[in-house]
Amino acid sequence: QPANQPTEQSNTSTNTLNHTLIIMSNNNNEDSSGGKKGDPTVTASGIDNTVESRESSLAGILKGKGVKEESLVQAIVALGEATARIAVHLADYVDHAYAGSQNASGDDQLQLDIQCDEAVFRAVRESGGVYATVASEETPQETKVSDTGIYSLGCDPLDGSSIIDANFSVGSIFGIWPGTKLVGRTGREQLASAVALYGPRTVLCIALADPSTVFEVTLVRDRSLWEVSRDRIQIKPAGKVFAPGNLRATNDHPQYQRLIQHWMAERYQLRYSGGMVPDVYHILAKSKGIFTNVSSTSAKAKLRLLYEVAPMGLIIECAGGEAIFESEDKSVLDITIEHTDHRVGVCFGGTDEVKKFKEFIFEQKSIH
């Protein structure tokens, strides 16, 4: 069964430390006039000199896609700015140093994890006050960022830090909810979500709930502009590409083991890196495939509903695919976020591929 229990009490002081690091960083980033200082790495890159062109290019794209509310345009543009700044940090990542702290998962934090988290908080605070609340995997409290904000953001600023030392592609995940709260909501309430992928290109895949659409933009011309690189992303019902996460669960989850064997017998192509963003993004780029992360008694669920699953689920469903809970035929967008560390097992993919998942996991489970 999935493990949805809150994080152990021993992590409380760690979470407080992470939250304090963010607050201290922002308090210390003020010059004598009360203005914000630039991050040294970001400032040296020159990226702050092209903020206006980036913001106006992405705003124009969003309006062309039917986003009518100026506040929502501003909110998504802020995610573009966070993405651009994170891309700079990743390009300059040479010191593989740990920060001496842990995140809510108990994973040792890289200094890079904290830098990416700070990049998101900075972009949010500079967004014109449209965000009220932010919670991230590195700062897992609902943190107030504005008195005037009308949106809340749940995010994973750096998804894949465990594979970054091998120079694999990594990503960021963002979900935008209306209002000032995140806990107690469902993914279905999101107005938009986005996933950034940092590889040979820096790309941002954006899902809009209304009008329901998914498209991709790419950061080009020395990170000065966003351009549409995929006008509309649609996932085909069937496609023999699979990304099976949490394979340890096959040791005591016979249905999952049989499903893996089925994919291999049917000569599916394995496309799995160990990073959720690149593995799911492959489905979006190729318009086909399936991603699974199934839990068992000995291999607990790892993916967080707020930071990862709900935002990615909106993208998958808006692209015509299915995003379901691992243990019942229910969309991940209809699961209530019980707390910021709420974890679930999932299946994302084309409708026919998810149907096959259900046959193996649900129907065979009822037989045995």
mmCIF file of C-alpha atoms in Angstrom:
data_model
loop_
_atom_site.group_PDB
_atom_site.id
_atom_site.type_symbol
_atom_site.label_atom_id
_atom_site.label_comp_id
_atom_site.label_asym_id
_atom_site.label_seq_id
_atom_site.Cartn_x
_atom_site.Cartn_y
_atom_site.Cartn_z
ATOM 1 C CA GLN A 1 0.000 0.000 0.000
ATOM 2 C CA PRO A 2 1.211 3.569 -0.613
ATOM 3 C CA ALA A 3 2.849 5.338 2.289
ATOM 4 C CA ASN A 4 1.043 8.621 2.862
ATOM 5 C CA GLN A 5 2.131 9.222 6.444
ATOM 6 C CA PRO A 6 3.689 12.578 7.423
ATOM 7 C CA THR A 7 7.465 12.819 7.625
ATOM 8 C CA GLU A 8 9.086 11.616 10.846
ATOM 9 C CA GLN A 9 9.296 14.132 13.685
ATOM 10 C CA SER A 10 13.091 14.019 13.451
ATOM 11 C CA ASN A 11 12.888 15.960 10.188
ATOM 12 C CA THR A 12 11.062 18.916 11.778
ATOM 13 C CA SER A 13 14.219 20.771 12.761
ATOM 14 C CA THR A 14 15.674 20.138 9.312
ATOM 15 C CA ASN A 15 12.620 21.610 7.612
ATOM 16 C CA THR A 16 12.825 24.639 9.884
ATOM 17 C CA LEU A 17 16.479 25.069 8.986
ATOM 18 C CA ASN A 18 15.701 24.942 5.265
ATOM 19 C CA HIS A 19 12.920 27.481 5.677
ATOM 20 C CA THR A 20 15.250 29.734 7.662
ATOM 21 C CA LEU A 21 17.895 29.530 4.954
ATOM 22 C CA ILE A 22 15.410 30.881 2.429
ATOM 23 C CA ILE A 23 14.227 33.698 4.683
ATOM 24 C CA MET A 24 17.795 34.669 5.629
ATOM 25 C CA SER A 25 18.824 34.652 1.998
ATOM 26 C CA ASN A 26 16.040 37.018 1.040
ATOM 27 C CA ASN A 27 16.647 39.306 4.023
ATOM 28 C CA ASN A 28 20.344 39.494 3.192
ATOM 29 C CA ASN A 29 19.734 40.202 -0.486
ATOM 30 C CA GLU A 30 18.830 43.836 0.079
ATOM 31 C CA ASP A 31 21.060 46.775 -0.707
ATOM 32 C CA SER A 32 21.180 49.980 1.343
ATOM 33 C CA SER A 33 18.186 51.406 -0.496
ATOM 34 C CA GLY A 34 16.027 48.381 0.267
ATOM 35 C CA GLY A 35 16.273 47.013 -3.271
ATOM 36 C CA LYS A 36 17.137 43.424 -4.067
ATOM 37 C CA LYS A 37 20.709 42.478 -4.842
ATOM 38 C CA GLY A 38 21.253 40.052 -7.674
ATOM 39 C CA ASP A 39 22.496 36.532 -7.041
ATOM 40 C CA PRO A 40 26.267 36.637 -7.783
ATOM 41 C CA THR A 41 26.128 33.666 -10.158
ATOM 42 C CA VAL A 42 23.087 35.005 -11.973
ATOM 43 C CA THR A 43 24.468 38.546 -12.094
ATOM 44 C CA ALA A 44 27.768 37.374 -13.586
ATOM 45 C CA SER A 45 25.878 35.539 -16.330
ATOM 46 C CA GLY A 46 24.303 38.768 -17.593
ATOM 47 C CA ILE A 47 20.873 37.164 -17.562
ATOM 48 C CA ASP A 48 19.402 40.024 -15.519
ATOM 49 C CA ASN A 49 20.025 42.315 -18.488
ATOM 50 C CA THR A 50 17.470 40.428 -20.610
ATOM 51 C CA VAL A 51 14.618 40.057 -18.129
ATOM 52 C CA GLU A 52 12.323 42.354 -20.102
ATOM 53 C CA SER A 53 12.727 40.484 -23.389
ATOM 54 C CA ARG A 54 12.178 37.112 -21.738
ATOM 55 C CA GLU A 55 9.126 38.262 -19.842
ATOM 56 C CA SER A 56 7.525 40.020 -22.814
ATOM 57 C CA SER A 57 8.148 37.076 -25.155
ATOM 58 C CA LEU A 58 6.567 34.545 -22.786
ATOM 59 C CA ALA A 59 3.694 36.900 -21.933
ATOM 60 C CA GLY A 60 2.944 37.291 -25.627
ATOM 61 C CA ILE A 61 2.914 33.534 -26.128
ATOM 62 C CA LEU A 62 0.555 33.008 -23.182
ATOM 63 C CA LYS A 63 -1.890 35.635 -24.395
ATOM 64 C CA GLY A 64 -1.799 34.042 -27.826
ATOM 65 C CA LYS A 65 -2.750 30.748 -26.167
ATOM 66 C CA GLY A 66 -5.867 32.304 -24.666
ATOM 67 C CA VAL A 67 -4.762 33.305 -21.153
ATOM 68 C CA LYS A 68 -6.967 36.311 -20.443
ATOM 69 C CA GLU A 69 -6.124 37.115 -16.820
ATOM 70 C CA GLU A 70 -3.092 39.373 -16.645
ATOM 71 C CA SER A 71 -2.362 38.078 -13.140
ATOM 72 C CA LEU A 72 -2.089 34.492 -14.406
ATOM 73 C CA VAL A 73 0.189 35.636 -17.211
ATOM 74 C CA GLN A 74 2.422 37.264 -14.584
ATOM 75 C CA ALA A 75 2.354 34.114 -12.459
ATOM 76 C CA ILE A 76 3.495 31.864 -15.318
ATOM 77 C CA VAL A 77 6.066 34.404 -16.540
ATOM 78 C CA ALA A 78 7.600 34.247 -13.037
ATOM 79 C CA LEU A 79 8.091 30.504 -13.520
ATOM 80 C CA GLY A 80 9.898 31.275 -16.764
ATOM 81 C CA GLU A 81 12.229 33.600 -14.864
ATOM 82 C CA ALA A 82 12.851 30.953 -12.204
ATOM 83 C CA THR A 83 13.644 28.453 -14.959
ATOM 84 C CA ALA A 84 16.128 30.809 -16.642
ATOM 85 C CA ARG A 85 17.944 31.453 -13.365
ATOM 86 C CA ILE A 86 18.049 27.770 -12.442
ATOM 87 C CA ALA A 87 19.528 27.043 -15.877
ATOM 88 C CA VAL A 88 22.381 29.439 -15.037
ATOM 89 C CA HIS A 89 23.058 27.693 -11.718
ATOM 90 C CA LEU A 90 23.086 24.290 -13.410
ATOM 91 C CA ALA A 91 25.498 25.460 -16.120
ATOM 92 C CA ASP A 92 27.895 26.738 -13.430
ATOM 93 C CA TYR A 93 27.604 23.665 -11.216
ATOM 94 C CA VAL A 94 31.187 22.506 -10.578
ATOM 95 C CA ASP A 95 31.365 22.227 -6.791
ATOM 96 C CA HIS A 96 29.468 19.075 -5.842
ATOM 97 C CA ALA A 97 29.152 20.265 -2.262
ATOM 98 C CA TYR A 98 26.527 19.242 0.243
ATOM 99 C CA ALA A 99 24.826 21.907 2.296
ATOM 100 C CA GLY A 100 25.023 20.012 5.578
ATOM 101 C CA SER A 101 21.233 19.658 5.804
ATOM 102 C CA GLN A 102 18.516 17.276 4.652
ATOM 103 C CA ASN A 103 15.216 17.785 2.878
ATOM 104 C CA ALA A 104 11.905 16.343 4.056
ATOM 105 C CA SER A 105 12.744 13.012 2.388
ATOM 106 C CA GLY A 106 15.832 12.611 4.515
ATOM 107 C CA ASP A 107 18.045 13.150 1.453
ATOM 108 C CA ASP A 108 21.243 15.123 1.910
ATOM 109 C CA GLN A 109 20.825 18.497 0.215
ATOM 110 C CA LEU A 110 23.283 19.762 -2.330
ATOM 111 C CA GLN A 111 24.120 23.441 -2.139
ATOM 112 C CA LEU A 112 22.615 23.460 -5.631
ATOM 113 C CA ASP A 113 19.231 22.323 -4.235
ATOM 114 C CA ILE A 114 19.116 25.399 -2.031
ATOM 115 C CA GLN A 115 20.285 27.720 -4.832
ATOM 116 C CA CYS A 116 17.490 26.484 -7.099
ATOM 117 C CA ASP A 117 14.954 26.872 -4.306
ATOM 118 C CA GLU A 118 16.111 30.438 -3.727
ATOM 119 C CA ALA A 119 15.850 31.137 -7.475
ATOM 120 C CA VAL A 120 12.164 30.178 -7.376
ATOM 121 C CA PHE A 121 11.441 32.262 -4.288
ATOM 122 C CA ARG A 122 13.210 35.268 -5.799
ATOM 123 C CA ALA A 123 11.230 35.015 -9.051
ATOM 124 C CA VAL A 124 7.982 34.652 -7.109
ATOM 125 C CA ARG A 125 8.701 37.681 -4.922
ATOM 126 C CA GLU A 126 9.510 39.742 -8.015
ATOM 127 C CA SER A 127 6.324 38.744 -9.835
ATOM 128 C CA GLY A 128 4.307 41.796 -8.870
ATOM 129 C CA GLY A 129 2.659 40.296 -5.798
ATOM 130 C CA VAL A 130 0.493 37.765 -7.658
ATOM 131 C CA TYR A 131 1.586 34.862 -5.448
ATOM 132 C CA ALA A 132 0.379 34.614 -1.863
ATOM 133 C CA THR A 133 1.872 31.286 -0.791
ATOM 134 C CA VAL A 134 4.672 28.966 -1.877
ATOM 135 C CA ALA A 135 5.649 25.486 -0.713
ATOM 136 C CA SER A 136 8.525 23.538 -2.237
ATOM 137 C CA GLU A 137 10.268 20.250 -1.671
ATOM 138 C CA GLU A 138 13.176 22.105 -0.066
ATOM 139 C CA THR A 139 10.940 24.521 1.907
ATOM 140 C CA PRO A 140 7.982 22.257 2.709
ATOM 141 C CA GLN A 141 5.871 24.760 4.636
ATOM 142 C CA GLU A 142 3.153 26.926 3.150
ATOM 143 C CA THR A 143 5.251 30.100 3.128
ATOM 144 C CA LYS A 144 3.606 33.487 2.794
ATOM 145 C CA VAL A 145 5.310 35.614 0.124
ATOM 146 C CA SER A 146 2.814 38.453 -0.384
ATOM 147 C CA ASP A 147 -0.142 40.142 1.288
ATOM 148 C CA THR A 148 -1.830 40.816 -2.046
ATOM 149 C CA GLY A 149 -1.314 37.511 -3.843
ATOM 150 C CA ILE A 150 -4.182 35.511 -5.330
ATOM 151 C CA TYR A 151 -2.307 32.324 -6.310
ATOM 152 C CA SER A 152 -0.399 29.598 -4.495
ATOM 153 C CA LEU A 153 2.541 27.650 -5.888
ATOM 154 C CA GLY A 154 3.595 24.087 -5.153
ATOM 155 C CA CYS A 155 6.933 23.169 -6.715
ATOM 156 C CA ASP A 156 9.996 20.976 -6.885
ATOM 157 C CA PRO A 157 12.752 23.418 -7.930
ATOM 158 C CA LEU A 158 15.285 20.696 -8.749
ATOM 159 C CA ASP A 159 13.880 17.293 -9.591
ATOM 160 C CA GLY A 160 16.690 14.803 -10.174
ATOM 161 C CA SER A 161 19.471 16.054 -7.911
ATOM 162 C CA SER A 162 20.442 12.423 -7.274
ATOM 163 C CA ILE A 163 21.384 11.965 -10.966
ATOM 164 C CA ILE A 164 22.860 15.383 -11.696
ATOM 165 C CA ASP A 165 26.438 14.333 -10.878
ATOM 166 C CA ALA A 166 26.303 12.083 -13.969
ATOM 167 C CA ASN A 167 25.270 15.172 -15.990
ATOM 168 C CA PHE A 168 21.877 13.684 -16.776
ATOM 169 C CA SER A 169 18.992 15.967 -17.678
ATOM 170 C CA VAL A 170 17.085 17.251 -14.655
ATOM 171 C CA GLY A 171 14.044 19.446 -14.219
ATOM 172 C CA SER A 172 11.716 21.674 -12.213
ATOM 173 C CA ILE A 173 8.002 21.113 -11.577
ATOM 174 C CA PHE A 174 5.435 23.850 -10.836
ATOM 175 C CA GLY A 175 1.704 23.855 -10.022
ATOM 176 C CA ILE A 176 -0.426 27.011 -9.711
ATOM 177 C CA TRP A 177 -3.575 26.977 -7.545
ATOM 178 C CA PRO A 178 -6.038 29.845 -7.019
ATOM 179 C CA GLY A 179 -6.200 31.245 -3.500
ATOM 180 C CA THR A 180 -3.816 31.280 -0.569
ATOM 181 C CA LYS A 181 -3.777 27.625 0.536
ATOM 182 C CA LEU A 182 -2.364 24.385 -0.849
ATOM 183 C CA VAL A 183 -3.143 21.701 1.744
ATOM 184 C CA GLY A 184 -6.697 20.406 1.476
ATOM 185 C CA ARG A 185 -6.860 21.113 -2.263
ATOM 186 C CA THR A 186 -6.873 18.759 -5.259
ATOM 187 C CA GLY A 187 -4.829 18.884 -8.423
ATOM 188 C CA ARG A 188 -8.074 19.379 -10.343
ATOM 189 C CA GLU A 189 -8.206 22.908 -8.911
ATOM 190 C CA GLN A 190 -4.961 23.964 -10.590
ATOM 191 C CA LEU A 191 -5.191 26.783 -13.112
ATOM 192 C CA ALA A 192 -1.919 25.847 -14.784
ATOM 193 C CA SER A 193 1.205 23.790 -14.298
ATOM 194 C CA ALA A 194 4.617 23.633 -15.906
ATOM 195 C CA VAL A 195 7.671 21.437 -16.058
ATOM 196 C CA ALA A 196 11.125 22.672 -17.040
ATOM 197 C CA LEU A 197 13.718 20.341 -18.524
ATOM 198 C CA TYR A 198 17.397 21.292 -18.451
ATOM 199 C CA GLY A 199 19.450 19.450 -21.051
ATOM 200 C CA PRO A 200 21.112 20.495 -24.306
ATOM 201 C CA ARG A 201 18.172 22.933 -24.440
ATOM 202 C CA THR A 202 16.228 24.598 -21.646
ATOM 203 C CA VAL A 203 12.549 23.991 -22.309
ATOM 204 C CA LEU A 204 9.341 24.722 -20.424
ATOM 205 C CA CYS A 205 6.228 22.614 -20.994
ATOM 206 C CA ILE A 206 3.112 24.517 -19.906
ATOM 207 C CA ALA A 207 -0.384 23.146 -19.285
ATOM 208 C CA LEU A 208 -3.376 25.471 -19.147
ATOM 209 C CA ALA A 209 -6.546 24.121 -17.555
ATOM 210 C CA ASP A 210 -8.776 26.562 -19.471
ATOM 211 C CA PRO A 211 -8.510 26.438 -22.396
ATOM 212 C CA SER A 212 -7.159 22.902 -21.959
ATOM 213 C CA THR A 213 -3.886 22.789 -23.850
ATOM 214 C CA VAL A 214 -0.223 21.823 -23.484
ATOM 215 C CA PHE A 215 2.633 23.438 -25.380
ATOM 216 C CA GLU A 216 6.392 23.843 -25.143
ATOM 217 C CA VAL A 217 8.617 26.902 -25.231
ATOM 218 C CA THR A 218 12.407 26.954 -25.530
ATOM 219 C CA LEU A 219 14.841 29.477 -24.068
ATOM 220 C CA VAL A 220 16.886 30.788 -26.998
ATOM 221 C CA ARG A 221 19.353 33.537 -28.047
ATOM 222 C CA ASP A 222 21.622 33.366 -25.030
ATOM 223 C CA ARG A 223 18.648 32.934 -22.696
ATOM 224 C CA SER A 224 17.108 36.234 -23.797
ATOM 225 C CA LEU A 225 13.842 35.013 -25.380
ATOM 226 C CA TRP A 226 11.239 32.286 -25.163
ATOM 227 C CA GLU A 227 10.038 30.804 -28.452
ATOM 228 C CA VAL A 228 7.315 28.229 -29.095
ATOM 229 C CA SER A 229 8.971 24.922 -29.993
ATOM 230 C CA ARG A 230 5.919 22.635 -29.837
ATOM 231 C CA ASP A 231 2.619 24.369 -30.498
ATOM 232 C CA ARG A 232 0.451 21.574 -29.113
ATOM 233 C CA ILE A 233 1.438 18.371 -27.333
ATOM 234 C CA GLN A 234 -0.852 15.358 -27.592
ATOM 235 C CA ILE A 235 -0.194 11.879 -26.213
ATOM 236 C CA LYS A 236 -1.243 8.999 -28.475
ATOM 237 C CA PRO A 237 -3.310 6.220 -26.869
ATOM 238 C CA ALA A 238 -0.693 3.531 -27.534
ATOM 239 C CA GLY A 239 3.082 3.479 -27.797
ATOM 240 C CA LYS A 240 5.636 0.838 -26.824
ATOM 241 C CA VAL A 241 7.854 2.966 -24.598
ATOM 242 C CA PHE A 242 8.041 2.355 -20.845
ATOM 243 C CA ALA A 243 9.689 4.009 -17.850
ATOM 244 C CA PRO A 244 9.251 1.757 -14.781
ATOM 245 C CA GLY A 245 10.118 3.528 -11.530
ATOM 246 C CA ASN A 246 10.624 1.976 -8.094
ATOM 247 C CA LEU A 247 11.511 -1.457 -9.475
ATOM 248 C CA ARG A 248 12.358 -2.608 -5.948
ATOM 249 C CA ALA A 249 8.606 -2.957 -5.476
ATOM 250 C CA THR A 250 8.536 -5.939 -7.862
ATOM 251 C CA ASN A 251 10.111 -8.061 -5.104
ATOM 252 C CA ASP A 252 6.840 -8.111 -3.155
ATOM 253 C CA HIS A 253 4.328 -6.799 -5.690
ATOM 254 C CA PRO A 254 3.636 -9.716 -8.061
ATOM 255 C CA GLN A 255 1.221 -7.732 -10.245
ATOM 256 C CA TYR A 256 3.850 -5.088 -10.929
ATOM 257 C CA GLN A 257 6.412 -7.773 -11.648
ATOM 258 C CA ARG A 258 4.104 -9.412 -14.205
ATOM 259 C CA LEU A 259 3.479 -6.041 -15.851
ATOM 260 C CA ILE A 260 7.231 -5.456 -16.250
ATOM 261 C CA GLN A 261 7.584 -8.924 -17.760
ATOM 262 C CA HIS A 262 4.730 -8.163 -20.164
ATOM 263 C CA TRP A 263 6.455 -5.002 -21.405
ATOM 264 C CA MET A 264 9.682 -6.883 -21.963
ATOM 265 C CA ALA A 265 7.949 -9.776 -23.741
ATOM 266 C CA GLU A 266 6.150 -7.304 -26.009
ATOM 267 C CA ARG A 267 9.497 -5.652 -26.839
ATOM 268 C CA TYR A 268 8.735 -2.232 -25.396
ATOM 269 C CA GLN A 269 11.598 0.282 -25.483
ATOM 270 C CA LEU A 270 13.020 1.153 -22.068
ATOM 271 C CA ARG A 271 13.463 4.881 -21.527
ATOM 272 C CA TYR A 272 14.340 5.372 -17.874
ATOM 273 C CA SER A 273 16.936 7.661 -16.307
ATOM 274 C CA GLY A 274 15.840 7.728 -12.668
ATOM 275 C CA GLY A 275 14.604 11.306 -12.947
ATOM 276 C CA MET A 276 10.842 11.858 -13.056
ATOM 277 C CA VAL A 277 11.018 14.958 -15.258
ATOM 278 C CA PRO A 278 13.165 13.544 -18.104
ATOM 279 C CA ASP A 279 11.316 10.222 -18.031
ATOM 280 C CA VAL A 280 7.833 11.768 -18.242
ATOM 281 C CA TYR A 281 9.062 14.450 -20.635
ATOM 282 C CA HIS A 282 10.109 11.715 -23.047
ATOM 283 C CA ILE A 283 6.441 10.701 -23.262
ATOM 284 C CA LEU A 284 5.480 14.295 -24.061
ATOM 285 C CA ALA A 285 8.255 14.695 -26.641
ATOM 286 C CA LYS A 286 7.513 11.413 -28.423
ATOM 287 C CA SER A 287 3.731 11.666 -27.887
ATOM 288 C CA LYS A 288 3.565 8.105 -26.562
ATOM 289 C CA GLY A 289 4.531 5.789 -23.743
ATOM 290 C CA ILE A 290 3.926 5.038 -20.078
ATOM 291 C CA PHE A 291 5.585 5.993 -16.787
ATOM 292 C CA THR A 292 4.947 4.091 -13.571
ATOM 293 C CA ASN A 293 6.073 4.471 -9.984
ATOM 294 C CA VAL A 294 4.360 1.761 -7.966
ATOM 295 C CA SER A 295 4.895 1.111 -4.275
ATOM 296 C CA SER A 296 4.786 -2.017 -2.146
ATOM 297 C CA THR A 297 5.049 -2.998 1.499
ATOM 298 C CA SER A 298 8.854 -2.853 1.395
ATOM 299 C CA ALA A 299 9.292 -0.117 -1.238
ATOM 300 C CA LYS A 300 7.213 2.862 -0.167
ATOM 301 C CA ALA A 301 5.814 5.587 -2.407
ATOM 302 C CA LYS A 302 8.228 8.476 -2.925
ATOM 303 C CA LEU A 303 6.510 10.956 -5.231
ATOM 304 C CA ARG A 304 4.848 13.927 -3.559
ATOM 305 C CA LEU A 305 1.324 14.788 -4.576
ATOM 306 C CA LEU A 306 1.742 18.551 -4.135
ATOM 307 C CA TYR A 307 5.161 19.163 -5.663
ATOM 308 C CA GLU A 308 5.362 16.526 -8.376
ATOM 309 C CA VAL A 309 2.316 14.368 -9.023
ATOM 310 C CA ALA A 310 -0.512 16.917 -9.259
ATOM 311 C CA PRO A 311 1.331 19.386 -11.536
ATOM 312 C CA MET A 312 2.583 16.590 -13.797
ATOM 313 C CA GLY A 313 -0.849 14.964 -13.757
ATOM 314 C CA LEU A 314 -2.442 18.142 -15.114
ATOM 315 C CA ILE A 315 0.036 18.202 -17.992
ATOM 316 C CA ILE A 316 -0.624 14.552 -18.839
ATOM 317 C CA GLU A 317 -4.418 14.903 -18.781
ATOM 318 C CA CYS A 318 -4.447 18.180 -20.738
ATOM 319 C CA ALA A 319 -2.309 16.390 -23.353
ATOM 320 C CA GLY A 320 -4.934 13.662 -23.734
ATOM 321 C CA GLY A 321 -3.325 11.015 -21.538
ATOM 322 C CA GLU A 322 -4.306 9.505 -18.201
ATOM 323 C CA ALA A 323 -2.735 10.076 -14.800
ATOM 324 C CA ILE A 324 -4.011 7.608 -12.219
ATOM 325 C CA PHE A 325 -3.432 6.562 -8.638
ATOM 326 C CA GLU A 326 -1.537 3.287 -8.278
ATOM 327 C CA SER A 327 -4.069 1.347 -6.238
ATOM 328 C CA GLU A 328 -7.444 2.377 -7.689
ATOM 329 C CA ASP A 329 -8.888 3.651 -10.942
ATOM 330 C CA LYS A 330 -8.835 7.282 -9.873
ATOM 331 C CA SER A 331 -7.181 10.340 -11.377
ATOM 332 C CA VAL A 332 -4.332 11.760 -9.322
ATOM 333 C CA LEU A 333 -6.019 15.149 -9.844
ATOM 334 C CA ASP A 334 -8.923 14.023 -7.649
ATOM 335 C CA ILE A 335 -6.822 13.070 -4.609
ATOM 336 C CA THR A 336 -6.966 15.602 -1.773
ATOM 337 C CA ILE A 337 -3.555 16.882 -0.659
ATOM 338 C CA GLU A 338 -3.620 15.904 3.022
ATOM 339 C CA HIS A 339 -0.271 17.483 3.936
ATOM 340 C CA THR A 340 2.781 18.796 2.110
ATOM 341 C CA ASP A 341 4.578 15.442 2.333
ATOM 342 C CA HIS A 342 1.625 13.396 1.021
ATOM 343 C CA ARG A 343 3.124 10.671 -1.221
ATOM 344 C CA VAL A 344 1.477 8.446 -3.797
ATOM 345 C CA GLY A 345 2.267 5.838 -6.420
ATOM 346 C CA VAL A 346 1.253 6.716 -9.980
ATOM 347 C CA CYS A 347 0.814 5.708 -13.589
ATOM 348 C CA PHE A 348 1.039 8.316 -16.380
ATOM 349 C CA GLY A 349 0.671 7.671 -20.103
ATOM 350 C CA GLY A 350 -1.439 7.110 -23.175
ATOM 351 C CA THR A 351 -4.979 5.868 -22.539
ATOM 352 C CA ASP A 352 -4.423 2.386 -24.017
ATOM 353 C CA GLU A 353 -1.188 1.937 -22.100
ATOM 354 C CA VAL A 354 -2.826 2.973 -18.832
ATOM 355 C CA LYS A 355 -5.693 0.584 -19.563
ATOM 356 C CA LYS A 356 -3.161 -2.253 -19.789
ATOM 357 C CA PHE A 357 -1.668 -1.105 -16.468
ATOM 358 C CA LYS A 358 -5.120 -1.342 -14.876
ATOM 359 C CA GLU A 359 -5.613 -4.875 -16.201
ATOM 360 C CA PHE A 360 -2.394 -6.086 -14.645
ATOM 361 C CA ILE A 361 -2.455 -4.113 -11.383
ATOM 362 C CA PHE A 362 -6.169 -3.967 -10.554
ATOM 363 C CA GLU A 363 -7.833 -6.948 -12.246
ATOM 364 C CA GLN A 364 -5.087 -9.478 -11.523
ATOM 365 C CA LYS A 365 -4.896 -8.192 -7.964
ATOM 366 C CA SER A 366 -8.560 -9.078 -7.462
ATOM 367 C CA ILE A 367 -7.905 -12.580 -8.754
ATOM 368 C CA HIS A 368 -4.927 -13.375 -6.486
#
